[in-house]
PDB file of C-alpha atoms in Angstrom:
ATOM      1  CA  MET A   1      92.555  51.204 134.072  1.00 81.00           C
ATOM      2  CA  GLU A   2      90.957  54.272 132.013  1.00 91.00           C
ATOM      3  CA  LYS A   3      92.737  56.862 134.886  1.00 93.00           C
ATOM      4  CA  ILE A   4      96.507  54.718 134.029  1.00 95.00           C
ATOM      5  CA  ARG A   5      96.068  55.067 130.114  1.00 94.00           C
ATOM      6  CA  LYS A   6      95.430  58.429 130.001  1.00 95.00           C
ATOM      7  CA  ALA A   7      98.472  58.962 132.604  1.00 96.00           C
ATOM      8  CA  LYS A   8     100.629  57.988 130.257  1.00 95.00           C
ATOM      9  CA  GLU A   9      99.354  59.606 127.412  1.00 95.00           C
ATOM     10  CA  THR A  10      99.067  62.736 128.792  1.00 95.00           C
ATOM     11  CA  ILE A  11     103.034  61.776 129.628  1.00 96.00           C
ATOM     12  CA  GLY A  12     104.076  60.598 126.357  1.00 94.00           C
ATOM     13  CA  ARG A  13     103.464  64.446 125.071  1.00 92.00           C
ATOM     14  CA  VAL A  14     106.063  65.587 127.019  1.00 94.00           C
ATOM     15  CA  ILE A  15     108.331  61.930 127.284  1.00 93.00           C
ATOM     16  CA  LEU A  16     108.470  61.380 123.751  1.00 93.00           C
ATOM     17  CA  GLY A  17     109.531  57.839 122.658  1.00 91.00           C
ATOM     18  CA  LYS A  18     110.006  56.221 126.007  1.00 93.00           C
ATOM     19  CA  ASP A  19     106.453  54.510 126.067  1.00 94.00           C
ATOM     20  CA  GLU A  20     108.081  51.300 128.102  1.00 95.00           C
ATOM     21  CA  VAL A  21     110.197  53.378 130.677  1.00 95.00           C
ATOM     22  CA  VAL A  22     106.721  55.545 131.590  1.00 96.00           C
ATOM     23  CA  GLU A  23     104.936  52.005 131.938  1.00 97.00           C
ATOM     24  CA  LEU A  24     107.851  50.610 134.117  1.00 97.00           C
ATOM     25  CA  LEU A  25     107.366  53.721 136.489  1.00 97.00           C
ATOM     26  CA  PHE A  26     103.761  53.274 137.337  1.00 97.00           C
ATOM     27  CA  ILE A  27     104.221  49.387 137.970  1.00 98.00           C
ATOM     28  CA  SER A  28     106.824  50.611 140.434  1.00 98.00           C
ATOM     29  CA  ILE A  29     104.416  52.673 141.882  1.00 97.00           C
ATOM     30  CA  ILE A  30     101.338  50.457 142.108  1.00 97.00           C
ATOM     31  CA  ALA A  31     104.122  47.776 143.332  1.00 97.00           C
ATOM     32  CA  ASP A  32     105.181  49.924 146.099  1.00 96.00           C
ATOM     33  CA  GLY A  33     108.431  50.033 145.114  1.00 96.00           C
ATOM     34  CA  HIS A  34     111.368  52.532 143.483  1.00 97.00           C
ATOM     35  CA  THR A  35     112.891  52.712 140.376  1.00 97.00           C
ATOM     36  CA  LEU A  36     116.911  53.580 139.109  1.00 96.00           C
ATOM     37  CA  LEU A  37     117.144  55.774 136.284  1.00 94.00           C
ATOM     38  CA  GLU A  38     120.499  54.959 133.987  1.00 89.00           C
ATOM     39  CA  SER A  39     121.392  56.937 131.408  1.00 81.00           C
ATOM     40  CA  VAL A  40     123.721  59.433 130.085  1.00 79.00           C
ATOM     41  CA  PRO A  41     123.110  63.192 131.029  1.00 80.00           C
ATOM     42  CA  GLY A  42     120.416  64.822 129.270  1.00 82.00           C
ATOM     43  CA  SER A  43     117.989  62.092 128.381  1.00 82.00           C
ATOM     44  CA  GLY A  44     114.948  63.791 130.054  1.00 86.00           C
ATOM     45  CA  LYS A  45     115.465  61.467 133.602  1.00 87.00           C
ATOM     46  CA  THR A  46     114.545  64.777 135.480  1.00 87.00           C
ATOM     47  CA  LYS A  47     111.433  65.616 133.466  1.00 91.00           C
ATOM     48  CA  LEU A  48     110.202  62.252 133.548  1.00 93.00           C
ATOM     49  CA  ALA A  49     109.808  62.494 137.009  1.00 90.00           C
ATOM     50  CA  LYS A  50     108.904  65.592 137.441  1.00 92.00           C
ATOM     51  CA  SER A  51     106.400  65.113 134.879  1.00 94.00           C
ATOM     52  CA  PHE A  52     104.999  61.958 136.489  1.00 93.00           C
ATOM     53  CA  ALA A  53     104.258  63.506 139.661  1.00 92.00           C
ATOM     54  CA  LYS A  54     102.650  66.105 137.584  1.00 94.00           C
ATOM     55  CA  VAL A  55     100.179  63.407 136.424  1.00 95.00           C
ATOM     56  CA  MET A  56      98.878  62.307 139.532  1.00 92.00           C
ATOM     57  CA  ASP A  57      99.195  65.242 141.630  1.00 90.00           C
ATOM     58  CA  GLY A  58     101.509  64.471 144.238  1.00 91.00           C
ATOM     59  CA  HIS A  59     104.046  66.228 145.989  1.00 94.00           C
ATOM     60  CA  PHE A  60     107.412  66.556 143.790  1.00 94.00           C
ATOM     61  CA  SER A  61     110.976  66.571 145.777  1.00 94.00           C
ATOM     62  CA  ARG A  62     114.394  66.926 143.993  1.00 94.00           C
ATOM     63  CA  VAL A  63     117.685  66.560 145.396  1.00 94.00           C
ATOM     64  CA  GLN A  64     120.560  67.228 143.675  1.00 93.00           C
ATOM     65  CA  PHE A  65     123.312  65.212 144.828  1.00 93.00           C
ATOM     66  CA  THR A  66     127.315  65.639 145.479  1.00 92.00           C
ATOM     67  CA  PRO A  67     129.790  64.009 147.794  1.00 92.00           C
ATOM     68  CA  ASP A  68     128.684  67.536 150.098  1.00 93.00           C
ATOM     69  CA  VAL A  69     125.539  66.984 150.718  1.00 93.00           C
ATOM     70  CA  LEU A  70     124.986  65.426 154.621  1.00 92.00           C
ATOM     71  CA  PRO A  71     122.237  62.841 155.539  1.00 91.00           C
ATOM     72  CA  SER A  72     120.555  65.732 156.990  1.00 91.00           C
ATOM     73  CA  ASP A  73     119.972  67.767 154.004  1.00 93.00           C
ATOM     74  CA  VAL A  74     118.307  64.530 152.813  1.00 92.00           C
ATOM     75  CA  THR A  75     116.136  63.829 155.765  1.00 91.00           C
ATOM     76  CA  GLY A  76     115.535  66.724 157.780  1.00 90.00           C
ATOM     77  CA  ILE A  77     117.025  68.845 160.564  1.00 87.00           C
ATOM     78  CA  GLN A  78     116.476  70.457 164.101  1.00 81.00           C
ATOM     79  CA  PHE A  79     117.098  73.500 164.378  1.00 80.00           C
ATOM     80  CA  PHE A  80     117.080  76.183 166.901  1.00 77.00           C
ATOM     81  CA  ASN A  81     114.996  79.418 166.415  1.00 80.00           C
ATOM     82  CA  PRO A  82     116.902  82.023 167.666  1.00 84.00           C
ATOM     83  CA  LYS A  83     113.336  83.909 167.799  1.00 83.00           C
ATOM     84  CA  THR A  84     111.025  81.296 170.213  1.00 83.00           C
ATOM     85  CA  GLN A  85     114.624  80.400 171.953  1.00 80.00           C
ATOM     86  CA  GLU A  86     113.324  76.486 170.712  1.00 82.00           C
ATOM     87  CA  PHE A  87     114.252  73.684 168.583  1.00 78.00           C
ATOM     88  CA  GLU A  88     112.053  73.274 165.285  1.00 82.00           C
ATOM     89  CA  LEU A  89     111.661  70.629 163.327  1.00 82.00           C
ATOM     90  CA  ARG A  90     112.847  71.290 159.641  1.00 85.00           C
ATOM     91  CA  GLU A  91     111.342  68.898 157.164  1.00 88.00           C
ATOM     92  CA  GLY A  92     113.811  67.019 154.246  1.00 91.00           C
ATOM     93  CA  PRO A  93     113.061  66.400 151.026  1.00 94.00           C
ATOM     94  CA  VAL A  94     112.319  62.592 151.970  1.00 93.00           C
ATOM     95  CA  MET A  95     108.304  63.899 152.993  1.00 93.00           C
ATOM     96  CA  THR A  96     107.068  63.991 149.427  1.00 94.00           C
ATOM     97  CA  ASN A  97     105.329  61.507 147.048  1.00 94.00           C
ATOM     98  CA  VAL A  98     107.660  61.669 144.216  1.00 95.00           C
ATOM     99  CA  LEU A  99     111.403  62.326 145.243  1.00 95.00           C
ATOM    100  CA  LEU A 100     114.497  62.186 142.533  1.00 94.00           C
ATOM    101  CA  ALA A 101     117.659  61.313 143.660  1.00 94.00           C
ATOM    102  CA  ASP A 102     119.153  62.573 141.273  1.00 92.00           C
ATOM    103  CA  GLU A 103     122.997  61.751 140.291  1.00 91.00           C
ATOM    104  CA  ILE A 104     122.512  59.839 143.646  1.00 92.00           C
ATOM    105  CA  ASN A 105     126.068  57.805 143.087  1.00 91.00           C
ATOM    106  CA  ARG A 106     127.921  61.088 143.800  1.00 91.00           C
ATOM    107  CA  ALA A 107     126.793  60.866 147.342  1.00 91.00           C
ATOM    108  CA  THR A 108     129.563  59.649 149.838  1.00 92.00           C
ATOM    109  CA  PRO A 109     127.557  56.216 151.590  1.00 91.00           C
ATOM    110  CA  LYS A 110     126.752  57.666 154.332  1.00 91.00           C
ATOM    111  CA  THR A 111     124.361  59.920 152.789  1.00 92.00           C
ATOM    112  CA  GLN A 112     123.366  57.070 150.363  1.00 91.00           C
ATOM    113  CA  SER A 113     122.436  55.611 153.622  1.00 87.00           C
ATOM    114  CA  SER A 114     120.422  58.019 154.908  1.00 86.00           C
ATOM    115  CA  LEU A 115     117.827  56.786 151.912  1.00 87.00           C
ATOM    116  CA  LEU A 116     117.493  53.145 152.827  1.00 80.00           C
ATOM    117  CA  GLU A 117     115.211  53.922 156.096  1.00 79.00           C
ATOM    118  CA  VAL A 118     113.150  55.820 153.772  1.00 88.00           C
ATOM    119  CA  MET A 119     112.914  53.435 151.089  1.00 90.00           C
ATOM    120  CA  GLU A 120     112.125  50.017 153.666  1.00 87.00           C
ATOM    121  CA  GLU A 121     109.972  51.593 155.814  1.00 88.00           C
ATOM    122  CA  LYS A 122     107.967  54.736 154.728  1.00 90.00           C
ATOM    123  CA  GLN A 123     109.659  56.677 157.778  1.00 89.00           C
ATOM    124  CA  THR A 124     112.891  58.862 158.757  1.00 88.00           C
ATOM    125  CA  THR A 125     114.239  59.919 162.055  1.00 84.00           C
ATOM    126  CA  VAL A 126     115.602  62.852 162.424  1.00 84.00           C
ATOM    127  CA  ASP A 127     117.081  63.737 166.374  1.00 80.00           C
ATOM    128  CA  GLY A 128     115.431  61.036 167.723  1.00 79.00           C
ATOM    129  CA  GLU A 129     112.231  61.580 166.344  1.00 81.00           C
ATOM    130  CA  THR A 130     110.402  59.296 163.469  1.00 86.00           C
ATOM    131  CA  LEU A 131     108.284  60.831 161.287  1.00 87.00           C
ATOM    132  CA  LYS A 132     106.061  58.968 159.078  1.00 91.00           C
ATOM    133  CA  ILE A 133     105.782  59.510 155.369  1.00 92.00           C
ATOM    134  CA  ALA A 134     102.597  59.728 154.268  1.00 91.00           C
ATOM    135  CA  PRO A 135     102.136  56.932 150.964  1.00 94.00           C
ATOM    136  CA  PRO A 136     102.664  56.982 148.253  1.00 95.00           C
ATOM    137  CA  LEU A 137     106.067  57.204 148.527  1.00 95.00           C
ATOM    138  CA  PHE A 138     108.250  56.768 145.065  1.00 96.00           C
ATOM    139  CA  VAL A 139     111.912  57.363 144.870  1.00 96.00           C
ATOM    140  CA  ILE A 140     113.129  57.988 141.498  1.00 95.00           C
ATOM    141  CA  ALA A 141     117.236  57.376 141.438  1.00 94.00           C
ATOM    142  CA  THR A 142     119.405  58.358 139.029  1.00 92.00           C
ATOM    143  CA  GLN A 143     122.866  57.710 137.504  1.00 89.00           C
ATOM    144  CA  ASN A 144     125.217  58.401 135.100  1.00 80.00           C
ATOM    145  CA  PRO A 145     126.820  54.916 134.314  1.00 74.00           C
ATOM    146  CA  VAL A 146     129.685  57.061 131.986  1.00 67.00           C
ATOM    147  CA  GLU A 147     131.172  58.401 134.998  1.00 58.00           C
ATOM    148  CA  GLY A 148     133.426  56.200 136.253  1.00 56.00           C
ATOM    149  CA  ASN A 149     135.167  56.841 139.269  1.00 58.00           C
ATOM    150  CA  HIS A 150     135.438  60.404 139.601  1.00 64.00           C
ATOM    151  CA  GLY A 151     134.235  61.744 142.126  1.00 69.00           C
ATOM    152  CA  THR A 152     131.672  58.937 142.554  1.00 83.00           C
ATOM    153  CA  PHE A 153     130.658  55.906 144.797  1.00 89.00           C
ATOM    154  CA  PRO A 154     128.632  53.055 143.030  1.00 88.00           C
ATOM    155  CA  LEU A 155     125.720  51.944 145.436  1.00 90.00           C
ATOM    156  CA  PRO A 156     126.471  49.009 147.312  1.00 88.00           C
ATOM    157  CA  GLU A 157     123.849  46.275 146.662  1.00 89.00           C
ATOM    158  CA  ALA A 158     122.164  46.026 149.864  1.00 85.00           C
ATOM    159  CA  GLN A 159     121.023  49.957 148.514  1.00 87.00           C
ATOM    160  CA  LEU A 160     120.387  48.405 144.804  1.00 92.00           C
ATOM    161  CA  ASP A 161     117.903  45.901 146.294  1.00 93.00           C
ATOM    162  CA  ARG A 162     116.034  48.425 148.063  1.00 92.00           C
ATOM    163  CA  PHE A 163     115.169  49.362 144.559  1.00 96.00           C
ATOM    164  CA  LEU A 164     112.143  47.225 142.243  1.00 97.00           C
ATOM    165  CA  PHE A 165     113.979  48.201 138.753  1.00 97.00           C
ATOM    166  CA  LYS A 166     116.991  49.398 136.964  1.00 96.00           C
ATOM    167  CA  ILE A 167     116.449  50.816 133.809  1.00 95.00           C
ATOM    168  CA  ASP A 168     118.191  52.587 131.109  1.00 91.00           C
ATOM    169  CA  MET A 169     116.622  54.609 129.291  1.00 86.00           C
ATOM    170  CA  GLY A 170     119.589  55.345 126.279  1.00 83.00           C
ATOM    171  CA  TYR A 171     118.971  57.025 122.827  1.00 88.00           C
ATOM    172  CA  PRO A 172     115.983  57.625 120.911  1.00 89.00           C
ATOM    173  CA  THR A 173     116.276  57.077 117.658  1.00 91.00           C
ATOM    174  CA  GLU A 174     116.697  59.024 115.286  1.00 94.00           C
ATOM    175  CA  GLN A 175     113.145  59.148 114.611  1.00 95.00           C
ATOM    176  CA  GLU A 176     112.136  59.907 117.862  1.00 92.00           C
ATOM    177  CA  GLU A 177     114.603  62.625 118.080  1.00 94.00           C
ATOM    178  CA  LYS A 178     113.726  64.544 115.497  1.00 95.00           C
ATOM    179  CA  ASN A 179     110.243  64.230 116.936  1.00 94.00           C
ATOM    180  CA  ILE A 180     111.685  65.540 120.322  1.00 93.00           C
ATOM    181  CA  LEU A 181     113.051  68.471 117.951  1.00 95.00           C
ATOM    182  CA  ARG A 182     109.814  69.565 116.520  1.00 94.00           C
ATOM    183  CA  THR A 183     107.478  69.212 119.354  1.00 92.00           C
ATOM    184  CA  TYR A 184     109.619  71.606 121.752  1.00 93.00           C
ATOM    185  CA  GLN A 185     110.879  73.777 118.632  1.00 93.00           C
ATOM    186  CA  LYS A 186     108.595  76.627 120.057  1.00 88.00           C
ATOM    187  CA  ASN A 187     106.476  75.677 122.994  1.00 89.00           C
ATOM    188  CA  GLU A 188     107.499  73.913 126.691  1.00 91.00           C
ATOM    189  CA  PRO A 189     104.378  70.566 126.542  1.00 92.00           C
ATOM    190  CA  PHE A 190     105.407  70.417 130.471  1.00 93.00           C
ATOM    191  CA  GLU A 191     103.680  73.687 131.070  1.00 91.00           C
ATOM    192  CA  THR A 192     100.303  72.030 129.654  1.00 90.00           C
ATOM    193  CA  LEU A 193     100.415  68.403 132.182  1.00 93.00           C
ATOM    194  CA  THR A 194      97.372  68.476 134.286  1.00 94.00           C
ATOM    195  CA  PRO A 195      96.707  65.404 137.110  1.00 95.00           C
ATOM    196  CA  GLN A 196      94.957  62.652 135.477  1.00 96.00           C
ATOM    197  CA  ILE A 197      95.047  60.227 138.401  1.00 96.00           C
ATOM    198  CA  SER A 198      94.730  60.903 142.107  1.00 95.00           C
ATOM    199  CA  LEU A 199      97.028  59.735 145.326  1.00 95.00           C
ATOM    200  CA  GLY A 200      94.051  57.647 146.675  1.00 96.00           C
ATOM    201  CA  GLU A 201      93.338  56.511 143.291  1.00 96.00           C
ATOM    202  CA  ILE A 202      96.980  55.150 143.146  1.00 97.00           C
ATOM    203  CA  LEU A 203      96.713  53.384 146.790  1.00 97.00           C
ATOM    204  CA  ASP A 204      93.568  51.956 145.495  1.00 97.00           C
ATOM    205  CA  ILE A 205      95.038  50.565 142.412  1.00 97.00           C
ATOM    206  CA  ARG A 206      97.941  49.102 144.458  1.00 97.00           C
ATOM    207  CA  ALA A 207      95.371  47.402 146.686  1.00 97.00           C
ATOM    208  CA  GLN A 208      93.880  45.283 143.673  1.00 97.00           C
ATOM    209  CA  SER A 209      97.104  44.042 142.057  1.00 97.00           C
ATOM    210  CA  LYS A 210      97.171  42.403 145.612  1.00 96.00           C
ATOM    211  CA  ASN A 211      94.791  40.652 144.572  1.00 97.00           C
ATOM    212  CA  ILE A 212      96.155  39.552 141.620  1.00 97.00           C
ATOM    213  CA  ALA A 213      96.498  35.685 141.012  1.00 96.00           C
ATOM    214  CA  LEU A 214      99.622  33.334 140.337  1.00 95.00           C
ATOM    215  CA  ALA A 215      98.848  30.117 138.364  1.00 95.00           C
ATOM    216  CA  GLU A 216     101.232  27.374 140.424  1.00 96.00           C
ATOM    217  CA  ASP A 217     103.270  27.312 137.364  1.00 96.00           C
ATOM    218  CA  THR A 218     103.511  31.186 136.847  1.00 97.00           C
ATOM    219  CA  MET A 219     105.029  31.199 140.203  1.00 97.00           C
ATOM    220  CA  ASN A 220     107.629  27.934 139.859  1.00 97.00           C
ATOM    221  CA  TYR A 221     108.662  29.903 136.781  1.00 98.00           C
ATOM    222  CA  LEU A 222     109.533  33.023 138.620  1.00 98.00           C
ATOM    223  CA  LEU A 223     111.163  31.167 141.794  1.00 98.00           C
ATOM    224  CA  ASP A 224     113.405  28.589 139.335  1.00 98.00           C
ATOM    225  CA  LEU A 225     114.313  32.122 137.029  1.00 98.00           C
ATOM    226  CA  VAL A 226     114.969  33.395 140.804  1.00 98.00           C
ATOM    227  CA  ARG A 227     117.147  30.343 141.754  1.00 98.00           C
ATOM    228  CA  LEU A 228     118.901  30.362 138.677  1.00 98.00           C
ATOM    229  CA  THR A 229     120.848  32.884 139.560  1.00 98.00           C
ATOM    230  CA  ARG A 230     122.030  31.738 142.797  1.00 97.00           C
ATOM    231  CA  GLU A 231     123.375  28.530 141.199  1.00 96.00           C
ATOM    232  CA  TYR A 232     124.612  30.251 137.379  1.00 97.00           C
ATOM    233  CA  GLU A 233     128.447  29.311 136.964  1.00 95.00           C
ATOM    234  CA  ASP A 234     129.150  33.203 136.074  1.00 97.00           C
ATOM    235  CA  ILE A 235     127.035  34.847 139.165  1.00 97.00           C
ATOM    236  CA  GLU A 236     128.729  34.979 142.760  1.00 96.00           C
ATOM    237  CA  LEU A 237     125.665  36.711 144.464  1.00 96.00           C
ATOM    238  CA  GLY A 238     122.073  35.933 143.030  1.00 97.00           C
ATOM    239  CA  VAL A 239     118.579  37.024 143.820  1.00 97.00           C
ATOM    240  CA  SER A 240     118.083  37.727 147.689  1.00 95.00           C
ATOM    241  CA  THR A 241     114.355  36.660 148.705  1.00 96.00           C
ATOM    242  CA  ARG A 242     113.223  40.465 148.928  1.00 94.00           C
ATOM    243  CA  GLY A 243     114.037  40.548 145.079  1.00 96.00           C
ATOM    244  CA  ALA A 244     111.919  37.388 144.916  1.00 98.00           C
ATOM    245  CA  LEU A 245     108.861  39.078 146.158  1.00 97.00           C
ATOM    246  CA  ALA A 246     109.320  42.773 144.576  1.00 97.00           C
ATOM    247  CA  PHE A 247     109.649  40.174 141.324  1.00 98.00           C
ATOM    248  CA  MET A 248     106.308  38.638 142.652  1.00 98.00           C
ATOM    249  CA  ARG A 249     104.449  42.433 142.844  1.00 98.00           C
ATOM    250  CA  ALA A 250     105.806  44.044 139.755  1.00 98.00           C
ATOM    251  CA  SER A 251     103.970  40.640 137.640  1.00 98.00           C
ATOM    252  CA  GLN A 252     100.878  41.208 139.912  1.00 98.00           C
ATOM    253  CA  ALA A 253     100.971  45.023 138.970  1.00 98.00           C
ATOM    254  CA  ARG A 254     101.598  44.280 135.154  1.00 98.00           C
ATOM    255  CA  ALA A 255      99.491  42.252 134.498  1.00 98.00           C
ATOM    256  CA  LEU A 256      96.496  44.397 136.535  1.00 97.00           C
ATOM    257  CA  LEU A 257      97.490  46.971 134.552  1.00 96.00           C
ATOM    258  CA  LEU A 258      97.305  45.361 131.210  1.00 96.00           C
ATOM    259  CA  GLY A 259      93.789  43.845 132.273  1.00 95.00           C
ATOM    260  CA  ASN A 260      93.950  40.571 133.126  1.00 96.00           C
ATOM    261  CA  ASP A 261      93.248  39.111 136.767  1.00 94.00           C
ATOM    262  CA  PHE A 262      96.014  36.508 136.999  1.00 97.00           C
ATOM    263  CA  VAL A 263      99.974  36.923 135.728  1.00 97.00           C
ATOM    264  CA  ARG A 264     100.982  35.726 132.754  1.00 97.00           C
ATOM    265  CA  PRO A 265     104.448  33.696 132.266  1.00 97.00           C
ATOM    266  CA  GLU A 266     105.100  36.964 129.570  1.00 97.00           C
ATOM    267  CA  ASP A 267     104.385  38.858 132.722  1.00 98.00           C
ATOM    268  CA  VAL A 268     107.027  37.479 134.553  1.00 98.00           C
ATOM    269  CA  LYS A 269     109.827  37.318 131.269  1.00 98.00           C
ATOM    270  CA  PHE A 270     109.211  41.090 130.342  1.00 98.00           C
ATOM    271  CA  LEU A 271     109.528  42.117 134.179  1.00 98.00           C
ATOM    272  CA  ALA A 272     112.552  39.908 134.716  1.00 98.00           C
ATOM    273  CA  PRO A 273     115.727  42.137 133.020  1.00 98.00           C
ATOM    274  CA  TYR A 274     114.413  45.126 135.180  1.00 98.00           C
ATOM    275  CA  VAL A 275     114.130  43.204 138.076  1.00 98.00           C
ATOM    276  CA  LEU A 276     117.739  40.796 138.261  1.00 98.00           C
ATOM    277  CA  GLU A 277     119.713  42.493 136.783  1.00 97.00           C
ATOM    278  CA  HIS A 278     121.216  45.215 139.659  1.00 96.00           C
ATOM    279  CA  ARG A 279     120.292  42.490 142.254  1.00 97.00           C
ATOM    280  CA  ILE A 280     122.973  39.866 140.891  1.00 97.00           C
ATOM    281  CA  VAL A 281     127.056  40.042 141.899  1.00 96.00           C
ATOM    282  CA  LEU A 282     128.961  38.610 139.038  1.00 96.00           C
ATOM    283  CA  SER A 283     132.126  36.126 139.793  1.00 96.00           C
ATOM    284  CA  MET A 284     135.000  37.217 138.702  1.00 95.00           C
ATOM    285  CA  GLU A 285     135.511  35.058 135.729  1.00 94.00           C
ATOM    286  CA  GLY A 286     132.071  35.862 134.781  1.00 94.00           C
ATOM    287  CA  ALA A 287     133.026  39.764 134.697  1.00 95.00           C
ATOM    288  CA  ILE A 288     135.766  39.746 132.318  1.00 95.00           C
ATOM    289  CA  ARG A 289     133.973  37.751 129.568  1.00 94.00           C
ATOM    290  CA  LYS A 290     129.907  39.109 130.029  1.00 95.00           C
ATOM    291  CA  THR A 291     127.955  42.058 131.291  1.00 95.00           C
ATOM    292  CA  LYS A 292     125.499  41.800 133.903  1.00 96.00           C
ATOM    293  CA  SER A 293     122.336  41.982 131.007  1.00 96.00           C
ATOM    294  CA  GLN A 294     124.298  39.336 128.765  1.00 97.00           C
ATOM    295  CA  VAL A 295     124.662  37.255 131.593  1.00 98.00           C
ATOM    296  CA  ILE A 296     120.745  37.667 132.462  1.00 98.00           C
ATOM    297  CA  GLN A 297     119.844  37.438 129.252  1.00 97.00           C
ATOM    298  CA  GLU A 298     121.454  33.369 129.407  1.00 98.00           C
ATOM    299  CA  VAL A 299     119.364  32.448 132.615  1.00 98.00           C
ATOM    300  CA  ILE A 300     116.317  33.493 130.870  1.00 98.00           C
ATOM    301  CA  GLN A 301     116.629  31.746 128.171  1.00 97.00           C
ATOM    302  CA  GLU A 302     117.881  28.761 130.288  1.00 97.00           C
ATOM    303  CA  ILE A 303     114.289  28.481 132.088  1.00 97.00           C
ATOM    304  CA  PRO A 304     111.591  27.383 130.019  1.00 96.00           C
ATOM    305  CA  VAL A 305     108.154  29.568 129.746  1.00 96.00           C
ATOM    306  CA  PRO A 306     105.681  27.605 130.570  1.00 94.00           C
ATOM    307  CA  VAL A 307     102.451  27.169 128.519  1.00 86.00           C
ATOM    308  CA  GLU A 308      99.561  29.379 129.908  1.00 72.00           C
ATOM    309  CA  THR A 309      97.021  28.420 131.035  1.00 59.00           C
ATOM    310  CA  GLY A 310      94.900  30.961 132.758  1.00 52.00           C
ATOM    311  CA  SER A 311      93.890  29.118 135.237  1.00 50.00           C
ATOM    312  CA  VAL A 312      95.439  29.515 139.332  1.00 53.00           C
ATOM    313  CA  GLN A 313      95.889  27.500 142.390  1.00 47.00           C
TER     314      GLN A 313
END
């Protein structure tokens, strides 16, 4: 995990004060997931995605979503070449390793859905031709939480469920912001970034993470959290089985990155807000009284954390 540590430190020289977010991104790609970043404009979401691609020596693509972006602008198109008098494939930006789907909630539902096959199946279909995307594929989508309904199309539950994590980057602290200004006063740290880990090594670590064990008590704790979201009085729609699987994979990835060979209950508790919050739908009464974040914190408090033993079955 030494190379992962160096990669995180390298990104930390460009994206200051967001160590936890960077860690979550590495957990996400190791768990073969995707991440939705939500924050106000100018908080470094685009630079974070570009930095992530650069340190792992991967190909980076960016789609700036607007209402007039078409599905073919994302997946690719067959176009007629008048010189050769033949149709040729023009690959879309999804044929990449790190795809930044910038302001995804500005795209129309039809364009948003064009990402579903890509994110879930790691392939895309252009005029009946299926194109496999070489792993790893990591989608980082961003959205602005303060835009309301002005030219935006909220992501439906089916697409939100495709994201392993939803992360609110938030504002930096006063000291963090001062450090950012000092760092960027004379230099552009992004230009100094160098690859720290290869795509092949990422895939090797991903394979290793699947061998991380879960004790019976830890597995039950994870499932109790998931199942309570389906029964809680303020929640109308709880976490799906796909969400439970994603929760397990993320917990395994975090345990591996921390140097452990088994998942601790603390790994599960730490990841719960990022995995569960965007997968629930509040009831009408619940939405009036509370936010999703408040409800998930209540769910977490309801389930006692098992005593860590380190044993697995």
